[in-house]
Structures are given as C-alpha cells and as structure tokens.
Coordinates of C-alpha atoms and ligand atoms in Angstrom, one line a residue:
X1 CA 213.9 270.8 44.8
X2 CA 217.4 268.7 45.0
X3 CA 216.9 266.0 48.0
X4 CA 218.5 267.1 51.2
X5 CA 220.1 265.1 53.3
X6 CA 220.3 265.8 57.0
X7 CA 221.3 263.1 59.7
X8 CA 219.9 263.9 63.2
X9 CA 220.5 260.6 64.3
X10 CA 223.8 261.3 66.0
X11 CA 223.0 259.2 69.1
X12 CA 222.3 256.0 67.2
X13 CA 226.2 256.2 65.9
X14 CA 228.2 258.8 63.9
X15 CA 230.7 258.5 60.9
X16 CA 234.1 259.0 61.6
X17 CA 235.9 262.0 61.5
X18 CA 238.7 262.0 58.5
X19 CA 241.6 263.1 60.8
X20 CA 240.1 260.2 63.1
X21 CA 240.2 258.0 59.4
X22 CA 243.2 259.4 58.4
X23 CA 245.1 258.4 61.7
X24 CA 243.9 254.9 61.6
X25 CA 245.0 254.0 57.9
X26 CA 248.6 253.3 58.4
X27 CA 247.6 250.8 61.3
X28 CA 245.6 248.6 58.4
X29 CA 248.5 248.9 56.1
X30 CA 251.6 249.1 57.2
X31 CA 252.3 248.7 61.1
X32 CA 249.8 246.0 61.7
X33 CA 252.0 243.6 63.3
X34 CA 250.6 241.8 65.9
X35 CA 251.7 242.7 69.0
X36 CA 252.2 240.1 71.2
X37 CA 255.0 239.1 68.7
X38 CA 258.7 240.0 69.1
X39 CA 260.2 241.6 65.9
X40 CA 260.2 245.3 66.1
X41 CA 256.9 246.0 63.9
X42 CA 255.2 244.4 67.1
X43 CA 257.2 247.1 69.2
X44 CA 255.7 249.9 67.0
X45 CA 252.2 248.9 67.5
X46 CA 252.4 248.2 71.1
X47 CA 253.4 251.7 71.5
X48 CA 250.8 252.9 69.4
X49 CA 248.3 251.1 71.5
X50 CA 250.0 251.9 75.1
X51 CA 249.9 255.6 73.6
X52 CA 246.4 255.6 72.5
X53 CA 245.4 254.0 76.3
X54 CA 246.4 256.6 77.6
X55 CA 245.2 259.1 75.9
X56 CA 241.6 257.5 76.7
X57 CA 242.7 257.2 80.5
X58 CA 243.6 261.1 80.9
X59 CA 239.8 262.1 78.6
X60 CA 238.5 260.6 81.5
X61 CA 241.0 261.3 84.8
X62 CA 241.7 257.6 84.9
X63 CA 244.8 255.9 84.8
X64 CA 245.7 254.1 81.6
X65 CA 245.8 250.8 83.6
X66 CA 242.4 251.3 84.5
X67 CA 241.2 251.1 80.8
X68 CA 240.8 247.9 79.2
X69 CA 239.6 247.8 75.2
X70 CA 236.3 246.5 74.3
X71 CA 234.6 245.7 71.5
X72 CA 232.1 248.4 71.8
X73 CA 229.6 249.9 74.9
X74 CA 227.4 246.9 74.4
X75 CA 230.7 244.2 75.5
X76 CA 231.7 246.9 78.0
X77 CA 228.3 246.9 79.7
X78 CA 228.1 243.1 79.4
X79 CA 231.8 242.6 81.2
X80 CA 231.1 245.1 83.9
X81 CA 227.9 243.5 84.9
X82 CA 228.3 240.2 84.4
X83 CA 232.0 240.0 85.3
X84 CA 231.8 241.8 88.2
X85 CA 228.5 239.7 89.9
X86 CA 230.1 236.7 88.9
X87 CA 233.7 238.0 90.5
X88 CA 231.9 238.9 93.9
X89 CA 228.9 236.7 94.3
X90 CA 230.2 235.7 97.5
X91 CA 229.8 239.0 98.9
X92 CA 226.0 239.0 98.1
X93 CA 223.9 238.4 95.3
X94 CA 222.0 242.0 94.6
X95 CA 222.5 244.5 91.9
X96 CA 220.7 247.7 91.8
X97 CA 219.6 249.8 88.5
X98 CA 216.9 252.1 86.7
X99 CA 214.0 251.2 84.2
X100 CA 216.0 253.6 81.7
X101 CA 219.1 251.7 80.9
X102 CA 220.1 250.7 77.1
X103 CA 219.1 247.3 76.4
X104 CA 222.8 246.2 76.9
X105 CA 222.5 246.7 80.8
X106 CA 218.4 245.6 80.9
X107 CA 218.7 242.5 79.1
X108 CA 222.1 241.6 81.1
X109 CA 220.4 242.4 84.2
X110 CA 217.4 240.2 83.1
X111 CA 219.8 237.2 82.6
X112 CA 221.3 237.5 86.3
X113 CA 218.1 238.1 87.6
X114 CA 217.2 234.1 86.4
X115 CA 220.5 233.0 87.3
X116 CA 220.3 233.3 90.7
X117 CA 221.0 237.2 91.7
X118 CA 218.1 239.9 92.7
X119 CA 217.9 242.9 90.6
X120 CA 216.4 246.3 91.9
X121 CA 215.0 248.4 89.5
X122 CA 214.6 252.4 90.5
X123 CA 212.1 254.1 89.0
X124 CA 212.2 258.1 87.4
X125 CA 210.5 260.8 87.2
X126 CA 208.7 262.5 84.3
X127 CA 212.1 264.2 83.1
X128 CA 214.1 260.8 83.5
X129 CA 215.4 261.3 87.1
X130 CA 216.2 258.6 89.5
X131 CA 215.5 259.9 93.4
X132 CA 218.5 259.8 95.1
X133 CA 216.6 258.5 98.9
X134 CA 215.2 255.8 96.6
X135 CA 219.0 254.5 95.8
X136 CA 219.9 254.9 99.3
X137 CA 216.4 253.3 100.7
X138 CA 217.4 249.9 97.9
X139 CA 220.7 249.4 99.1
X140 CA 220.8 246.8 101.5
X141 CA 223.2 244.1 103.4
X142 CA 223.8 242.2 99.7
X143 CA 223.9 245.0 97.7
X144 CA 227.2 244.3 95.4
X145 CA 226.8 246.4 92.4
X146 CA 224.9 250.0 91.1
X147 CA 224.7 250.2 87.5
X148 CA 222.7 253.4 86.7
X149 CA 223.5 255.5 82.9
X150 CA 225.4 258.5 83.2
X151 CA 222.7 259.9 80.1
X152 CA 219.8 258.6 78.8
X153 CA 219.7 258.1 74.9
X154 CA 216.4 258.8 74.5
X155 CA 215.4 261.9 76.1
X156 CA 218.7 263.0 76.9
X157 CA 218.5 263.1 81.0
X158 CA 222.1 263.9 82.5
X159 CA 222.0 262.2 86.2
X160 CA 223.2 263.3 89.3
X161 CA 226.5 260.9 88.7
X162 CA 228.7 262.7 91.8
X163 CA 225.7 262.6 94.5
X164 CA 224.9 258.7 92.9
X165 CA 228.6 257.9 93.0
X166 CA 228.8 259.6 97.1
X167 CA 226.1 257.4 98.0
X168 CA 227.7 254.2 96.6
X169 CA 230.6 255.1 98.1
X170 CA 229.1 255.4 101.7
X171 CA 228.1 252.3 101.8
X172 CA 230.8 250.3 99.9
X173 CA 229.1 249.5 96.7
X174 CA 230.9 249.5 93.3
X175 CA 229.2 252.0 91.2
X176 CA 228.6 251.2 87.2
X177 CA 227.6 253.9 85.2
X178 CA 226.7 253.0 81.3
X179 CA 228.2 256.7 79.9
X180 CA 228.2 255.7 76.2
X181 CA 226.3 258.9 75.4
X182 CA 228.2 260.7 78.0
X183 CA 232.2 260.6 77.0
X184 CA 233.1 262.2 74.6
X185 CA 230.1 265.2 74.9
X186 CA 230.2 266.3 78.4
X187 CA 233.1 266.3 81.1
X188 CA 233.6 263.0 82.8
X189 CA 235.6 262.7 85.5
X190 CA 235.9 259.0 87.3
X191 CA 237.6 261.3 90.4
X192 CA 235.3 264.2 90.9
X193 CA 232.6 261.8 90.1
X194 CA 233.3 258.7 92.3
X195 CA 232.8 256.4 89.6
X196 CA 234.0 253.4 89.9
X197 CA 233.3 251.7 86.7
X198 CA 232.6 252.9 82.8
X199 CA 231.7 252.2 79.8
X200 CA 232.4 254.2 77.1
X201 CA 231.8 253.5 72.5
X202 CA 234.0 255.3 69.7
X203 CA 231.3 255.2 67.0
X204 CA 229.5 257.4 69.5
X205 CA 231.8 260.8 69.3
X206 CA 233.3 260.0 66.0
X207 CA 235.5 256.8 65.9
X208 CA 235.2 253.5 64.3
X209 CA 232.1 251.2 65.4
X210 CA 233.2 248.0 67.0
X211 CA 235.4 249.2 69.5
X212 CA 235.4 250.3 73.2
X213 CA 236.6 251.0 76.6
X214 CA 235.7 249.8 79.4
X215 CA 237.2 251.6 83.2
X216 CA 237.7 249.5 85.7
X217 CA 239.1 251.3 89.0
X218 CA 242.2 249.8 90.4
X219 CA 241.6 246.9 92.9
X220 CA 238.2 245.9 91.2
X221 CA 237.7 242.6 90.5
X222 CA 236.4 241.5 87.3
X223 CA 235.9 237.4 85.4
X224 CA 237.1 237.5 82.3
X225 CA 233.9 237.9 79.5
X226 CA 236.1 236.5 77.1
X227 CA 238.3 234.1 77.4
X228 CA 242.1 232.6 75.1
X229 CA 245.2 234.8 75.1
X230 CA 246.9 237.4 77.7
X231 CA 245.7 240.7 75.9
X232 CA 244.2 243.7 77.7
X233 CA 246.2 242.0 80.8
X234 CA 245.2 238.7 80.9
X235 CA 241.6 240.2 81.0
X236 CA 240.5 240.3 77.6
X237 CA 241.6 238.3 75.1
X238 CA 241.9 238.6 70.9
X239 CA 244.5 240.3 68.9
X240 CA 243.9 243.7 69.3
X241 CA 241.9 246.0 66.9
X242 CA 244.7 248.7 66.4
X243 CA 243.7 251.0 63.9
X244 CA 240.2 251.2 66.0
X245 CA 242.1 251.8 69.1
X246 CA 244.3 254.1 67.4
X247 CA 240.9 256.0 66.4
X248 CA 238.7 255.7 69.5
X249 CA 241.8 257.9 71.0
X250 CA 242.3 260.5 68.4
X251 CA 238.6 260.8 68.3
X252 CA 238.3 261.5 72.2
X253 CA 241.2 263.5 72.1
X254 CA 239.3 265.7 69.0
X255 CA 235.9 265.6 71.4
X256 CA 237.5 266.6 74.6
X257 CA 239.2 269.6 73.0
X258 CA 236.4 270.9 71.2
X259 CA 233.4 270.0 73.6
X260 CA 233.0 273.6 75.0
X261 CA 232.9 275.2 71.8
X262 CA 231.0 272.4 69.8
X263 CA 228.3 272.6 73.1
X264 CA 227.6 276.4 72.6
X265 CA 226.7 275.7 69.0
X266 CA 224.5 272.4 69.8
X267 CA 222.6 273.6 72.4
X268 CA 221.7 276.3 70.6
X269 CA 220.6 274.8 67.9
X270 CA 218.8 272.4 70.0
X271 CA 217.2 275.3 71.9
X272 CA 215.9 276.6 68.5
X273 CA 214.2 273.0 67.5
X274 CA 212.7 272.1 70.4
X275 CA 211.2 275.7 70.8
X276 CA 210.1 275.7 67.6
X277 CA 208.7 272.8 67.0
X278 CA 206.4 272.6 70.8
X279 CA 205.6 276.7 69.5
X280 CA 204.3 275.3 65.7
X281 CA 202.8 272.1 66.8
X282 CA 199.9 272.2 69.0
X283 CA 199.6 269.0 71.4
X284 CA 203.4 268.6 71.2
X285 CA 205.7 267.9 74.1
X286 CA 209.3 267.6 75.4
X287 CA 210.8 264.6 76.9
X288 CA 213.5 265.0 79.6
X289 CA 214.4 268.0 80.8
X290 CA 215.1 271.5 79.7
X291 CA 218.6 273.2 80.1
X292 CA 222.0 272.1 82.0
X293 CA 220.6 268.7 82.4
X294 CA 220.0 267.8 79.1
X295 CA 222.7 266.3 76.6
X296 CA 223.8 269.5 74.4
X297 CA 222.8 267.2 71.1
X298 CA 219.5 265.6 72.1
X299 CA 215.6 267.0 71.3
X300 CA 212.9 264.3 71.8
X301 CA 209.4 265.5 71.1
X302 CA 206.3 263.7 71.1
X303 CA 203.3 264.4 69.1
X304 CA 199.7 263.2 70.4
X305 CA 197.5 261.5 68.1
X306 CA 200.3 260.2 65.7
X307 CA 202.4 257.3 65.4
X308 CA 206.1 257.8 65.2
X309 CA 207.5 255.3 63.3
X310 CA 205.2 256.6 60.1
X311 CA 207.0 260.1 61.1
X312 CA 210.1 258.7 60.4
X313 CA 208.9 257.1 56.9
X314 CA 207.9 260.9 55.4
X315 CA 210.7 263.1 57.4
X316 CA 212.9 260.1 55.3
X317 CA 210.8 261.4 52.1
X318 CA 212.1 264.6 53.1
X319 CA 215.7 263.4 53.4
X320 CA 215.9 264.0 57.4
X321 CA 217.3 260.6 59.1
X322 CA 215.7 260.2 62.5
X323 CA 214.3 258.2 65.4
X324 CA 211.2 257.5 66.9
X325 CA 213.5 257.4 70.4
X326 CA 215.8 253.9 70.4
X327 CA 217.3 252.7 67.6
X328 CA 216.9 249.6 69.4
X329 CA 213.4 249.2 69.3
X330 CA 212.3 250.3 65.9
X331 CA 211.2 247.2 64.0
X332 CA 209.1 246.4 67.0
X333 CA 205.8 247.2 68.0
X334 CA 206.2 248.4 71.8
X335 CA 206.8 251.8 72.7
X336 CA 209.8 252.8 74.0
X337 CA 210.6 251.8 77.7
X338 CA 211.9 254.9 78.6
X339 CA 209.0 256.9 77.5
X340 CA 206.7 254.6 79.3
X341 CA 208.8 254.7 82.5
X342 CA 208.8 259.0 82.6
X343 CA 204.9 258.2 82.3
X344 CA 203.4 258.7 78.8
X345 CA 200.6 256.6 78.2
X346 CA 201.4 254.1 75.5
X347 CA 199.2 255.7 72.7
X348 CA 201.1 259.0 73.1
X349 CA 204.4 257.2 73.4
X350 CA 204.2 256.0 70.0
X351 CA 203.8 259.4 68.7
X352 CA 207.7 260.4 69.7
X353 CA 211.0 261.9 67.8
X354 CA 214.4 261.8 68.6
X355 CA 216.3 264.0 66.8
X356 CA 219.8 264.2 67.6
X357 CA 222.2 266.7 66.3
X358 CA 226.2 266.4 65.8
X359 CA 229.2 268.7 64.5
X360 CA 228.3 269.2 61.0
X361 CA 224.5 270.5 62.0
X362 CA 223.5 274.0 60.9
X363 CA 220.9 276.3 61.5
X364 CA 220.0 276.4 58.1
X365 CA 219.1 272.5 58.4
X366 CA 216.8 273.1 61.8
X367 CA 214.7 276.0 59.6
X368 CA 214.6 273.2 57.3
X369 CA 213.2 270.6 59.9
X370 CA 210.9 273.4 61.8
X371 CA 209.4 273.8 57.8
X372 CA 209.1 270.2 57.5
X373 CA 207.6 268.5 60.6
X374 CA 204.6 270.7 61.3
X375 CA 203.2 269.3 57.7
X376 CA 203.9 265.9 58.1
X377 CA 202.5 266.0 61.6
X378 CA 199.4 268.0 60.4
X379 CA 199.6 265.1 57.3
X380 CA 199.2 262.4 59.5
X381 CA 197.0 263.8 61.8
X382 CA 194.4 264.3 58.9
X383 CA 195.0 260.5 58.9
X384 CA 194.3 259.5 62.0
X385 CA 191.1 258.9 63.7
X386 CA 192.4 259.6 67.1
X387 CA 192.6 263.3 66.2
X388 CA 189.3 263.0 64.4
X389 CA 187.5 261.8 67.3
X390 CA 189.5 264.6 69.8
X391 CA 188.8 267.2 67.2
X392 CA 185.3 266.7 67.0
X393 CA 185.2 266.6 70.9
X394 CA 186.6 270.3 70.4
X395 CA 183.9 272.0 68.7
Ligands
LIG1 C1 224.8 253.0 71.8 C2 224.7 252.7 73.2 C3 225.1 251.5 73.8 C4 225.6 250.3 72.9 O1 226.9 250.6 72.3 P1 227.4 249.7 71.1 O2 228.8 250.3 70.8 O3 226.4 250.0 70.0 O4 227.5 248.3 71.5 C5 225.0 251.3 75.1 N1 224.5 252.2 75.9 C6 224.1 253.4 75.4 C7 223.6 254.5 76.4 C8 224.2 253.7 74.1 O5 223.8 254.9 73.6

C-alpha cells in the first residue's frame, strides 16, 4: 500500500495557506522597504502594515491601536506577564493563573514567582475547568493580574472567558487570557468578553510562524520586553516582519470568514474519532469535555496500559503525524501537566493522544485512523506487562 500521509497535529502549528503565501511574496521582494524610512517604498509598506493591524483589530472587536506585533504567542505571553507586573508592581505584587497554561505563561510565572511577586495557581476539574468561586475566593487586596487560557491545547477545554473576564472586572483586575488556540477557530470578542489583554499566533490558523499579536486594551500599561527603536509605538522595537504581518492578517481574515462552515465539518469529524475510537478500544477515555465546550479541531484520548510516545512511533509507521498531548513535552519523560492536573494518574497519563484535525481533514482519513489505532493499541498492549498482569486479574 502507497504511504499515507495524514497530519493531525494541527494544534502544534499549521502550514500556511497559499492565498496567505501568495499575499506575503511581494512584501519579500519588492515593497520591502523599511518603514521607518522616508522615500515612498517606506509609505507603501507602512500602509500595508497599518492595513493588516487593522484587519487583526476588527477579527477580534479591538481597535487597531490596541494591537501591537509580536514575534509569536510565546513573546506575547512573555510581554503581557512580565511587562505588565513589572509596569504595576506598585499596585501589588500578586498574579493569579491555572495549572493548565502553555509553558509560555507557567515558566514566566515561575520566574516572577522567584523575583519577588506571589503566584496563585487555580486548580481544574476533570474536563479542564477552573471554578469560577475559586477565582473570586484568590483574588485579594494585591491582586494585579489574571492570566487564565482562553483554550487548552491539550484536551481542548473552552473556558468560561465572559463570566472570568466579569469577575476581573468587579474587582479591578486586568485580565490576561493566553487565546493562541482560540483566534482564529472560535469567535473572540475582547468587548462581549471583558478581556482585557490577548495573545494571539499566525502559525496557529494558517499564517507564517514567528509572528504574533498581542492586545493590549487602551490605558493598560505595559514595560517594554524589548527594547532599541520606536516600532509598534515606542513599545516594541525591531524592523518589522512585513510579509508575516501581511500574512497573520490575510490568514485571520480567511479563518474568521470561514470558521462557521469549516466548524460544522471539524466537529464532525471529530465527533466521529472520538466515538470511534472510545467504541473500538476498550479501557480508552476522553480528556476534556464533550460538545460546545470543546475546540471544533481537538480529540485527546488516552489508552490504559500503554505508553504514548511509542503510539506516536507506529501511528508515524502508518504515516499519521500526532501527539502524545504537548508538543512541548515530548522528548521528556514526565507526563503531561495538564493531564495530571484533570486527575489521571501518571501511569495512565502516559498512555494519551492528541490528535488534532485542520481544513484539509477528511472522513476518508478518520476511517483510516479508526482502522489504524485499535491495532497498534492492541500491538502494544501485547507488549506490555501492565495489561498482562490486569488481564490475568480478569479471568
Ligand atoms: C502554540 C501555543 C503557544 C506558543 O506560541 P508560539 O507561537 O509557538 O510561541 C502559546 N500558548 C498556546 C496555548 C499555544 O498553543
């Protein structure tokens, strides 16, 4: 048989759309004139980039003066923490977020939390919720920052973002959310949603990689992360990346327009894998939560007695590209932290999939996975002498 190849990785990063690509190539070649300069090739790409600002600003119901470029959801996480504790320490020195975040928020958390501010970490519950009495219970007199992920890219888990942003809001906190996974696949509003700060990444709904957004609502004060000349408004500085900016727009525009349509398809696709594969694979189960609240593109499934990251060696054999949950952690022996914070036991964490499915997925290529993953699981369990020593318990 001729080696497939399916991606279902789509929440690690995408490839970039060729109208996105084809968009893009002029600013390489031709009008790449910097543009702080004064001749008139500086005009054209300073219009090209004021023009691509706010087309980002209106996916989002922001203000294109509210968006400043990145260079990616990593830096825009980074800047929003660190820049804004270091802006308002004098208003208090506590920052509030979940055991769930992306690394890029944990790790920068971490740091603050040795250099001198307190960190609050809410915990979730088996489907990857935060408790909205525990947010309002942590927030105290120093409280100056909640940084808590619009969706989880894991297991998917869509928070409560309005009720989190409402509760922020009553009691004068500026509200983060990390919505890397979020823009681009499901509405975001900054208005309706009270958010006050955002970070969004173009390799994550079809742009270029190495270029983001962050939203910063009008009055906020931020330090610079980086620091030279007067781009992004004194804010951030570095001749611009125009031809990713020019992409990370066209590419939003593209999402924005087709999300309703291209979210019918996926979650029914992703209705069809995860209900296949917890019907063909006994001791198999979902992580995160079933329906509305789950990101259209997202199925994470763990299967006892196995270890994911051999999972991922054969479904590669098979020419399916996955993960055994974050990207991030792969090459390491821990399991995931977000399985561990919904509960699962480490032995069974290890055991997990994350497929994730994007714009080019078909049905015919989930038949092709629900064939596929009940052998290698049945494979591997042969293997293992955890399911030896429960299947001898059975009889
Ligand atoms: C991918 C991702 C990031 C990091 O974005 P980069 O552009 O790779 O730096 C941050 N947060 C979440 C939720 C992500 O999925």
């Amino acid at each position: 048989m001729e080696k497939r190849n399916i991606y279902m990785d789509h929440a690690a990063t995408t490839y970039v759309k060729p109208e996105v690509l084809e968009e893009m190539i002029p600013y390489f070649t031709e009008n790449f004139g910097n543009p702080s300069s004064i001749y008139s090739q500086a005009r054209v790409t300073n219009m090209a980039i004021d023009e691509s600002r706010g087309k980002i600003a209106k996916a989002i119901n922001a203000d294109r003066r509210e968006i400043f470029i990145t260079g990616g959801g990593s830096e825009a996480d980074n800047w929003a923490i660190k820049g804004y504790a270091n802006a308002n320490k004098h208003k208090g020195n506590h920052i509030i977020t979940t055991t769930i975040e992306h690394h890029a928020i944990l790790h920068v958390c971490e740091y603050l939390g040795k250099n001198g501010f307190e960190i609050t970490y809410l915990p979730v519950d088996e489907k990857g919720f935060i408790n909205i009495d525990d947010l309002r219970n942590a927030i105290k007199d120093t409280t100056i920052l909640v940084s808590i992920m619009f969706a989880n890219n894991e297991i998917g888990t869509i928070q409560s973002v309005k009720e989190i942003g409402e509760v922020c809001r009553e009691n004068k906190v500026v509200f983060h959310t990390d919505a890397v996974q979020a823009v681009g696949h499901i509405p975001v509003d900054v208005q309706e949603l009270n958010i006050d700060m955002l970070s969004m990444a173009a390799h994550k709904f079809y742009g270029p990689k190495g270029v983001g957004a962050l939203y910063v609502r009008k009055g906020i004060r931020l330090e610079n992360l980086i620091h030279g000349g007067a781009q992004e408004r004194n804010k951030r500085a570095g001749t611009e990346n125009i031809p990713g900016i020019i992409g990370m727009a066209k590419a939003l525009e593209l999402a924005v327009e087709n999300m309703e349509e291209e979210n019918k398809k996926l979650v029914m696709l992703r209705n069809k894998l995860i209900d296949g594969l917890l019907e063909r694979v006994p001791h198999s189960r979902l992580n995160g939560p079933c329906g509305e609240m789950r990101l259209p593109g997202n199925a994470n499934i763990t299967f006892e007695f196995i270890e994911g990251e051999s999972i991922l060696l054969m479904l590669d054999a098979k020419g399916i590209a996955a993960s055994s949950g974050s990207a991030c952690t792969s090459g390491s022996l821990d399991p995931s932290h977000v399985l561990l914070a919904i509960g699962l036991p480490h032995e069974i964490a290890h055991g997990s999939l994350r497929l994730s499915l994007g714009e080019k997925t078909t049905e015919e290529e989930i038949d092709y996975v629900l064939e596929v993953v009940p052998q290698i699981v049945q494979r591997l369990r042969e293997m293992s002498p955890l399911w030896d020593n429960f299947a001898k318990g059975e009889k």
